[in-house]
Coordinates of C-alpha atoms in Angstrom, one line a residue:
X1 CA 14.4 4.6 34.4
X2 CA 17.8 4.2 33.1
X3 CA 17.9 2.6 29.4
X4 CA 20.1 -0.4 28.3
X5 CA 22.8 -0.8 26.0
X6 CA 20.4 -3.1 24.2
X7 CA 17.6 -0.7 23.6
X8 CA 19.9 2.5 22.7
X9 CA 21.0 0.3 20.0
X10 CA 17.0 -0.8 19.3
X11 CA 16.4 3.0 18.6
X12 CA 19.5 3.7 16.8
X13 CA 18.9 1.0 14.2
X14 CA 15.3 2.1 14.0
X15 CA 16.3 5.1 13.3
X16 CA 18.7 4.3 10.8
X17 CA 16.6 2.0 8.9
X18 CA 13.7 4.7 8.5
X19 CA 16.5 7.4 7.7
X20 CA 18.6 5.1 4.5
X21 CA 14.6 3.7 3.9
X22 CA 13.8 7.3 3.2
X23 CA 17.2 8.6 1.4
X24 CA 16.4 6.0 -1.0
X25 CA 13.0 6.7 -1.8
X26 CA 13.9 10.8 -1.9
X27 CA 17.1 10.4 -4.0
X28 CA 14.6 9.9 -7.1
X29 CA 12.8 12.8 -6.5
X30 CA 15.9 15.0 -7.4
X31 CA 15.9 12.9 -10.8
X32 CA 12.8 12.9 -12.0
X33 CA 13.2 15.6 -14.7
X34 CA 16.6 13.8 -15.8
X35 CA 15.3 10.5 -16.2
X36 CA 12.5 12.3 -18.1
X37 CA 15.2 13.6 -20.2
X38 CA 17.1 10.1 -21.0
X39 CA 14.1 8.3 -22.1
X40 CA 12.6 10.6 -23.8
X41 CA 9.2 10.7 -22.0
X42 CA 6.9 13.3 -20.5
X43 CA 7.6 14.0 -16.9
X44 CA 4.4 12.6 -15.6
X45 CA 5.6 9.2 -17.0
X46 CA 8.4 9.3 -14.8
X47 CA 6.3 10.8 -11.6
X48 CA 4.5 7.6 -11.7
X49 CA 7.5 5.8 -10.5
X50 CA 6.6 7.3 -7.5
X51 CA 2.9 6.0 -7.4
X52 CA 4.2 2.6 -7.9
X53 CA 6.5 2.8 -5.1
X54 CA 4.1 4.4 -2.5
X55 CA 0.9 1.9 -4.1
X56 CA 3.5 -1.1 -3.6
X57 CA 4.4 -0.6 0.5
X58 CA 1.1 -2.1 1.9
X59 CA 1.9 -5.3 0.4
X60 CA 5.5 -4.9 1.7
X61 CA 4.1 -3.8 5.5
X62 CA 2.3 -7.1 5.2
X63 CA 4.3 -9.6 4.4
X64 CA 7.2 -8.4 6.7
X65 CA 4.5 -7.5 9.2
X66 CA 3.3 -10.9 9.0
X67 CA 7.1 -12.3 9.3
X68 CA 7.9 -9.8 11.9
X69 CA 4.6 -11.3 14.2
X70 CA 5.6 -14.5 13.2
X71 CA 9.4 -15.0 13.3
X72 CA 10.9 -11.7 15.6
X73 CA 10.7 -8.0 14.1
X74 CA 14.6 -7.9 13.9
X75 CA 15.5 -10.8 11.3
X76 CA 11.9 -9.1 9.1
X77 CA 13.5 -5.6 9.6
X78 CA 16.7 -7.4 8.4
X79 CA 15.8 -8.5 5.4
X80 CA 13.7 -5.4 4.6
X81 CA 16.9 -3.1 4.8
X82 CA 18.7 -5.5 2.8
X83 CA 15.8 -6.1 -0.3
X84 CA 15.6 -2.3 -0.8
X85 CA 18.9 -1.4 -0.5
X86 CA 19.7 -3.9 -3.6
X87 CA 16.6 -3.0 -5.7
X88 CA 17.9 0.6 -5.4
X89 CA 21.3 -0.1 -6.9
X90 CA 19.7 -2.4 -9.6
X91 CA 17.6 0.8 -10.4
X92 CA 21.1 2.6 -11.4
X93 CA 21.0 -0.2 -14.2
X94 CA 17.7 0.2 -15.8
X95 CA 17.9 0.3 -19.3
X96 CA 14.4 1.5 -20.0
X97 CA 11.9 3.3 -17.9
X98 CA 9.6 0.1 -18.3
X99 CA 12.6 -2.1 -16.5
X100 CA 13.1 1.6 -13.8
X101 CA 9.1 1.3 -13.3
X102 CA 9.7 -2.3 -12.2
X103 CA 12.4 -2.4 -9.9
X104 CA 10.3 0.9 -8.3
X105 CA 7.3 -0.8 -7.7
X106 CA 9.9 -3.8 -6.0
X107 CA 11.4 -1.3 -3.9
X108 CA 8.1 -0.3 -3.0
X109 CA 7.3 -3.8 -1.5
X110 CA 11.1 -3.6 0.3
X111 CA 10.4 0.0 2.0
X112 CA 6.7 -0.5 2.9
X113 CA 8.2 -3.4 5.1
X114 CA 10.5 -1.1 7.2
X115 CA 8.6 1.1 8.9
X116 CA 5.8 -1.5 10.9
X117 CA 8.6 -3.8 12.1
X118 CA 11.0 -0.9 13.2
X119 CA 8.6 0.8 15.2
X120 CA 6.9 -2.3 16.6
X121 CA 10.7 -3.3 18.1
X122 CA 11.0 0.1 19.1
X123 CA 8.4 1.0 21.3
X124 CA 8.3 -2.5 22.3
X125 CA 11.5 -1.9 23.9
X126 CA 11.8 1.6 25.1
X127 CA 10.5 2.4 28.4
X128 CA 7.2 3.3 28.4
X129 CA 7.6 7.2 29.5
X130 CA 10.3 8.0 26.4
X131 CA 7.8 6.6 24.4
X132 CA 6.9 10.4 22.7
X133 CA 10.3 11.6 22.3
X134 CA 11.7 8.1 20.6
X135 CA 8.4 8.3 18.0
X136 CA 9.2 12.0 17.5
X137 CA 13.0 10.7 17.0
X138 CA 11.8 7.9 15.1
X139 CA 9.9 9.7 12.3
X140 CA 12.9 12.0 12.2
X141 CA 14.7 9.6 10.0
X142 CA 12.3 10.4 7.3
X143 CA 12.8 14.0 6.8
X144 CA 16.5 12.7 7.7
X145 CA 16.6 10.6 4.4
X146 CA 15.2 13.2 2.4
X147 CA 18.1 15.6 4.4
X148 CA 20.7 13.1 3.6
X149 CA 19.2 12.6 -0.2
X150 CA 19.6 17.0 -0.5
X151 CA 22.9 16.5 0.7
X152 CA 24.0 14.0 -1.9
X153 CA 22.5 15.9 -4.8
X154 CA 23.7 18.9 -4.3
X155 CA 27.6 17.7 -3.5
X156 CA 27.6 14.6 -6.3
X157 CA 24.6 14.9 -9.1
X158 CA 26.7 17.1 -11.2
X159 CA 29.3 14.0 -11.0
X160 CA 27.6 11.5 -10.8
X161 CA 24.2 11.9 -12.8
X162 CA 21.4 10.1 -11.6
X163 CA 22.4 6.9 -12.0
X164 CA 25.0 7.0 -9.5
X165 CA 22.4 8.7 -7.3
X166 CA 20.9 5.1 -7.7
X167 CA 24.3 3.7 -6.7
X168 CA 25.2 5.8 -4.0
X169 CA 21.7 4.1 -2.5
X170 CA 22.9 0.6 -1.7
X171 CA 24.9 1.8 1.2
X172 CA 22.2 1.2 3.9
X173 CA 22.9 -2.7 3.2
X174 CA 25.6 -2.2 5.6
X175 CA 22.9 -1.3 8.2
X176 CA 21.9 -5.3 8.5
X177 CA 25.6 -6.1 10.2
X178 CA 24.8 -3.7 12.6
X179 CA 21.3 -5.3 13.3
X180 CA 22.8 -8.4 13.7
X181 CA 25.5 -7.6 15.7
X182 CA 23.8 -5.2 18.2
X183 CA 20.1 -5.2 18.5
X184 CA 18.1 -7.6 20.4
X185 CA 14.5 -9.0 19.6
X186 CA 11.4 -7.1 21.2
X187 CA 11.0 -8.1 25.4
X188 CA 7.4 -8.1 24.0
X189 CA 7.9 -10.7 21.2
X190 CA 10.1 -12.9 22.9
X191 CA 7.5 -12.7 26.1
X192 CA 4.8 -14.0 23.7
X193 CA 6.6 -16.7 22.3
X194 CA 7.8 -18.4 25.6
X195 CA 4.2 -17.4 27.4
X196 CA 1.9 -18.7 24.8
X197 CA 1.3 -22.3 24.8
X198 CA -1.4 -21.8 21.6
X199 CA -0.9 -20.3 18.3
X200 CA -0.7 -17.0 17.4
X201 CA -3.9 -14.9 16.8
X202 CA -4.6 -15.1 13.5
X203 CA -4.9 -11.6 11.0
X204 CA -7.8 -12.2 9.6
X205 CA -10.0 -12.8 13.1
X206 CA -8.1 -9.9 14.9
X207 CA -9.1 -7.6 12.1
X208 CA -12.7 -8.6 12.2
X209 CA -12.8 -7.5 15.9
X210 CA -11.2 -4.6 15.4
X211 CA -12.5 -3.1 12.2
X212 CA -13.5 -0.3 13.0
X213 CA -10.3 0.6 14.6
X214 CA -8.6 -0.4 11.1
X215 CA -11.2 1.6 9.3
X216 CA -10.3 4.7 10.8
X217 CA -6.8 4.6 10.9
X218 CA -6.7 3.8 7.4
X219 CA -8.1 6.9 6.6
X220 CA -6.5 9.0 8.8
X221 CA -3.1 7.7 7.4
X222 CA -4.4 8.2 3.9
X223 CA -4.6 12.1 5.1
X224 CA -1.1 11.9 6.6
X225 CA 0.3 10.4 3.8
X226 CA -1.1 13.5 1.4
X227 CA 0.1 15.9 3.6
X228 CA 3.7 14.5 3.7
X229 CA 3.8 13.7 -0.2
X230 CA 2.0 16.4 -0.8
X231 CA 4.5 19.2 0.7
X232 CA 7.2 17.0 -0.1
X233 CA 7.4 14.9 -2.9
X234 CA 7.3 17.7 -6.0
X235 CA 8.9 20.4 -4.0
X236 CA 12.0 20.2 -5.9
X237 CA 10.2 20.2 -9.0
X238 CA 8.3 23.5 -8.1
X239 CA 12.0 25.1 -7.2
X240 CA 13.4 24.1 -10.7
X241 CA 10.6 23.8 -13.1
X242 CA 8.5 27.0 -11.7
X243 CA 11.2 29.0 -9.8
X244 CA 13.9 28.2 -12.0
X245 CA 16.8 27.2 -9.2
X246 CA 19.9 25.5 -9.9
X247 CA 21.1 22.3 -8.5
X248 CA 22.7 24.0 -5.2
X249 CA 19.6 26.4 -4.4
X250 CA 17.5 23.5 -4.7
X251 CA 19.6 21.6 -2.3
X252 CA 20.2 23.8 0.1
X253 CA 16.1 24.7 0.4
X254 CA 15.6 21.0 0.8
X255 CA 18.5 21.1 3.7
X256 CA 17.1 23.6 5.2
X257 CA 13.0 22.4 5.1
X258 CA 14.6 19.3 6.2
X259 CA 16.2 20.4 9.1
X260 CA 12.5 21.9 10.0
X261 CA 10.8 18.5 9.8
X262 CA 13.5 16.8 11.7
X263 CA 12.8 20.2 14.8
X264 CA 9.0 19.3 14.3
X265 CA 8.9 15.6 14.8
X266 CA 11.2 15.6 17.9
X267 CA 9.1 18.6 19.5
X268 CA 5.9 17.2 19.0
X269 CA 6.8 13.8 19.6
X270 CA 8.3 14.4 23.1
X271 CA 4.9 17.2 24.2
X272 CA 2.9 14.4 23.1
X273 CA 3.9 13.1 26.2
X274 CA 2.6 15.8 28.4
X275 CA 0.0 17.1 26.4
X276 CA -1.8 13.9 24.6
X277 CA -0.8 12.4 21.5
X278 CA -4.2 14.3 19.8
X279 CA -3.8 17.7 20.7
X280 CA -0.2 18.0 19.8
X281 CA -1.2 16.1 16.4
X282 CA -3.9 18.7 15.7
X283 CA -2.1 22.3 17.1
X284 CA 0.9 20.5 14.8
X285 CA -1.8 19.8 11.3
X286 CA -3.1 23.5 12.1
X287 CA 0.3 25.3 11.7
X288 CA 0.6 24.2 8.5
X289 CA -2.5 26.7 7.8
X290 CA -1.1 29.9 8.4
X291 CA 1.9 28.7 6.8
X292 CA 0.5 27.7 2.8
X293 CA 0.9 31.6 1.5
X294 CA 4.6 32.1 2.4
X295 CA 5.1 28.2 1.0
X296 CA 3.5 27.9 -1.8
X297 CA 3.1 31.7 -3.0
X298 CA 6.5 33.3 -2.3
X299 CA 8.7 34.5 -5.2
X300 CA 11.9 35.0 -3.9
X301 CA 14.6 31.6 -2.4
X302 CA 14.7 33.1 1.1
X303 CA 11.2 33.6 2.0
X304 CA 10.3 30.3 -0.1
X305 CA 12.5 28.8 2.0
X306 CA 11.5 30.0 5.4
X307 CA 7.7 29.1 4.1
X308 CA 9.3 25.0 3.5
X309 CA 11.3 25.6 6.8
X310 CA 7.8 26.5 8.6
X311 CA 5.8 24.0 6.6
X312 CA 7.7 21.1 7.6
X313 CA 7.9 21.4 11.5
X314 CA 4.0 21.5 10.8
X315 CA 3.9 18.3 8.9
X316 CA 6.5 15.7 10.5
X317 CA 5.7 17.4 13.7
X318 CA 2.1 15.9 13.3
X319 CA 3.9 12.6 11.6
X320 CA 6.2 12.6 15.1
X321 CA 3.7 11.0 17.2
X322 CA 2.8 9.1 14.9
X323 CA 4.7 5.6 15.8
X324 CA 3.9 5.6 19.4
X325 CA 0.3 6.4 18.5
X326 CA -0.5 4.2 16.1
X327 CA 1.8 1.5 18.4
X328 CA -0.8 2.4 21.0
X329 CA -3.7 1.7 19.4
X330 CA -2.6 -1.6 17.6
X331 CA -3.9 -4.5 18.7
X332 CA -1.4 -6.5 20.7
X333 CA -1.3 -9.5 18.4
X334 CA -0.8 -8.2 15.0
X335 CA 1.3 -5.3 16.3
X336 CA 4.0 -6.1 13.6
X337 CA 1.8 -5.7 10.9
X338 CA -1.0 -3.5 12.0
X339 CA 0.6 0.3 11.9
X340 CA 2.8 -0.7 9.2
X341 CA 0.1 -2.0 7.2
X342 CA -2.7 1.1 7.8
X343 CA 0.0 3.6 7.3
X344 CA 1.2 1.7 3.7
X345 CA -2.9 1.5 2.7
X346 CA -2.7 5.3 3.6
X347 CA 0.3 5.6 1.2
X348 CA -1.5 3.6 -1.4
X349 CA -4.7 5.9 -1.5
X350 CA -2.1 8.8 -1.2
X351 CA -0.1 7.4 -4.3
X352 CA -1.8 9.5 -6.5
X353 CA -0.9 12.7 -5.2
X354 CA 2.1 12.8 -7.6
X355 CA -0.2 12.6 -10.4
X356 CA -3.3 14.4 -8.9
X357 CA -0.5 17.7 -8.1
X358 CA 1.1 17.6 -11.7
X359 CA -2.4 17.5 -13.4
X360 CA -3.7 20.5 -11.1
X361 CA -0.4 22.4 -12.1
X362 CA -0.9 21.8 -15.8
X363 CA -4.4 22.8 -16.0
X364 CA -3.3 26.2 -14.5
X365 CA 0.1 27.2 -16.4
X366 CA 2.0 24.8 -14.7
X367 CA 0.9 26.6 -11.2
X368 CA 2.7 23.4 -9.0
X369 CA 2.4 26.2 -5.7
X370 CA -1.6 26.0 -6.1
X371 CA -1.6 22.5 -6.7
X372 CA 0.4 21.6 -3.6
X373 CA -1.0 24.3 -1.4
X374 CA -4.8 22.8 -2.5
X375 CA -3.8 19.4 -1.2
X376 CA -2.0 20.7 2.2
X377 CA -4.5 22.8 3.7
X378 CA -7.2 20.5 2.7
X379 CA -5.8 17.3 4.3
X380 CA -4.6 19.8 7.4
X381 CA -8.0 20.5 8.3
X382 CA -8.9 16.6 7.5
X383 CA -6.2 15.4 10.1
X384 CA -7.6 17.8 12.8
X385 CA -10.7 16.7 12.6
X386 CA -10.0 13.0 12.8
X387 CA -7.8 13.0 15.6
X388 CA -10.2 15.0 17.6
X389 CA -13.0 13.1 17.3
X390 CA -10.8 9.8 17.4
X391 CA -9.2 7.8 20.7
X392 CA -5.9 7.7 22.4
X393 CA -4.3 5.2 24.6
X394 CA -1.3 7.1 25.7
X395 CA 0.6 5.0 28.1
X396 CA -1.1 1.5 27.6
X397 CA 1.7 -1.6 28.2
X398 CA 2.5 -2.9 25.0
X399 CA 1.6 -6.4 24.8
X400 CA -0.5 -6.9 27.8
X401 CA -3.3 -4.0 27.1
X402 CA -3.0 -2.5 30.4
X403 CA -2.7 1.5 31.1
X404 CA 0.0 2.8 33.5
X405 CA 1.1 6.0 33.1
X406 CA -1.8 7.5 32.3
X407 CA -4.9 5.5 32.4
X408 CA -7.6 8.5 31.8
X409 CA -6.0 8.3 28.4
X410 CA -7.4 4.5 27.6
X411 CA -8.8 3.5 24.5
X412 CA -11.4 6.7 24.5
X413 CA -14.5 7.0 22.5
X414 CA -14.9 9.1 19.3
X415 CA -16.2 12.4 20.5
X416 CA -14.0 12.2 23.8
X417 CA -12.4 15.5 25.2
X418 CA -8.7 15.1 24.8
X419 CA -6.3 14.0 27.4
X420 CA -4.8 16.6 29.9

């Protein structure tokens, strides 16, 4: 099946708004030591901007999910975009870290909305077949941001400082004339709207049928989330604190890890369509096992980096069928709020990591490689088992609950054998 104009430009914007989304949550993580430095304040002070933003995204995955079920997932994604790329350029003005700690915990509520009305109007859109490869393209943009963010610290932070890393963040505002312009609403929405003579199913009764469903997925994006900000979100710390790197090594290693992730999510996502959305999550968790000495234990840049390089393709390879999987499981009527909102409760329970990795490194000589590589392998080995023993409804028609492609994939049982 030949795609549209309308839903190339779906997936670009998607794309886009998970990628600036992302470069604005990872140009702080470059900072953190600097900001440290103009306040006057431990580092761990600072790190907990990062909790607040990652504790703050359910809330943000609600209330735009909610708008997004409710009024169209393009004018939610809309105003989304737009709310965090403001609160990141007000975050180049904070005065104090108590004002920086703030506007953080805002952004939070502005990124956490992103992500579940993005996807929703993007795999409501595509063609059910490219459904793999566009989630695997999809969750790209992450490890694209955090490219993008490498890219800008290594070419600007010695001009700039970090406050214009802060400023240099309000350019995906520009995104929302392009959403406007181009991108249509979801077929699926707009179906439901001129189909459905009674009101929309409401949250709180969908939920209570479903519970279960929301129970586990919770969980299992708590898992994803500490394997992603695990690996990720004090990796730059390790290089400069532990290893001692300058600015340029530093950016380069986080070009290079990034460029991994972005080969692992597109991989995954489009064998997920062959194989099963569960068995290429779990061979995809598992790499990361082999991987934790040469990433976390290394001495020397090169190897370090080809250990980060490695690492990555495991973990946004796993995170690449993520959107179509969760997509796939959602119930029909909150599907706006639904993935966004498990995957943000994951990165609330996950929020700690930050904390939990810099207390581990402290209590052994400021060891950050054992801290990090305690939290990867044991959430690798978490995620496996989950999926396994969890369902899969690769192929079901969004917003009608009926299988196509595959139907031996439907809705399966915990305990099931994987799909072909």
């Amino acid at each position: 099946m030949a795609w549209t104009k309308e839903q190339k430009h779906v997936v670009t914007a998607s794309y886009l708004g998970w990628t600036l989304d992302a470069f604005d949550f990872f140009l702080m993580v470059f900072v953190l030591k600097d900001i440290a430095k103009e306040f006057n304040t431990e580092l761990g002070s600072v790190a907990f901007a990062l909790l607040l933003t990652l504790a703050m995204r359910p809330v943000g995955a609600f209330v735009f999910g909610r708008l997004g079920d409710k009024f169209g997932r393009r004018p939610a994604m809309m105003a989304s975009v737009l709310l965090y790329a403001l609160l990141e350029l007000a975050s180049g003005f904070a005065p104090s870290l108590t004002v920086l700690l703030i506007l953080r915990a805002l952004f939070g509520i502005a990124m956490g909305g992103e992500w579940g009305v993005g996807a929703a109007l993007t795999m409501e859109s595509v063609p059910t077949h490219s459904r793999g490869i566009v989630s695997g393209l999809l969750q790209a943009g992450y490890p694209s941001g955090y490219l993008l963010a490498s890219v800008v610290y290594g070419l600007f932070y010695d001009s700039i400082g970090w406050r214009g890393m802060f400023f240099v963040g309000v350019l995906p505002a520009l995104l929302v004339l392009y959403i406007r312009r181009h991108v249509p609403e979801s077929p699926a929405w707009r179906k439901g709207e001129a189909t459905s003579a009674a009101p929309r199913a409401n949250f709180v009764q969908v939920l209570s049928r479903d519970w279960k469903l929301a129970l586990y997925a919770i969980v299992l994006m708590t898992a994803f989330n500490f394997f992603s900000h695990g690996t990720q979100d004090l990796y730059p710390t390790f290089l400069q604190v532990q290893h001692k790197f300058d600015t340029h090594t530093v950016s380069w290693i986080a070009i290079t890890y990034n460029i991994g992730a972005i080969i692992g999510g597109l991989f995954f996502g489009a064998i997920s369509e062959k194989i099963g959305r569960r068995r290429a999550i779990i061979i995809a968790a598992l790499i990361a096992l082999p991987v934790l000495p040469l990433w976390a234990f290394s001495s020397g840049a090169v190897l370090l980096t080809v250990g980060a390089f490695l690492m990555q393709i495991s973990v946004q390879g796993a995170w690449g069928v993520i959107p179509a999987h969760l997509n796939e499981l959602s119930p029909d009527e909150i599907r706006a709020t639904f993935p966004g909102l498990v995957y943000q409760l994951g990165n609330l329970f996950a929020s700690v990591n930050g904390n939990l990795q810099t207390t581990i490194a402290k209590a052994h000589d400021g060891n950050f490689g054992l801290a990090m590589a305690l939290v990867a392998g044991t959430v690798a080995v978490v995620i496996a088992v989950m999926i396994y023993f969890g369902r899969e409804r690769r192929g079901v028609v969004l917003g009608t609950g009926a299988d196509t492609d595959t139907p031996q994939t439907g809705a399966m049982p915990p305990g099931a054998s994987m799909s072909h």
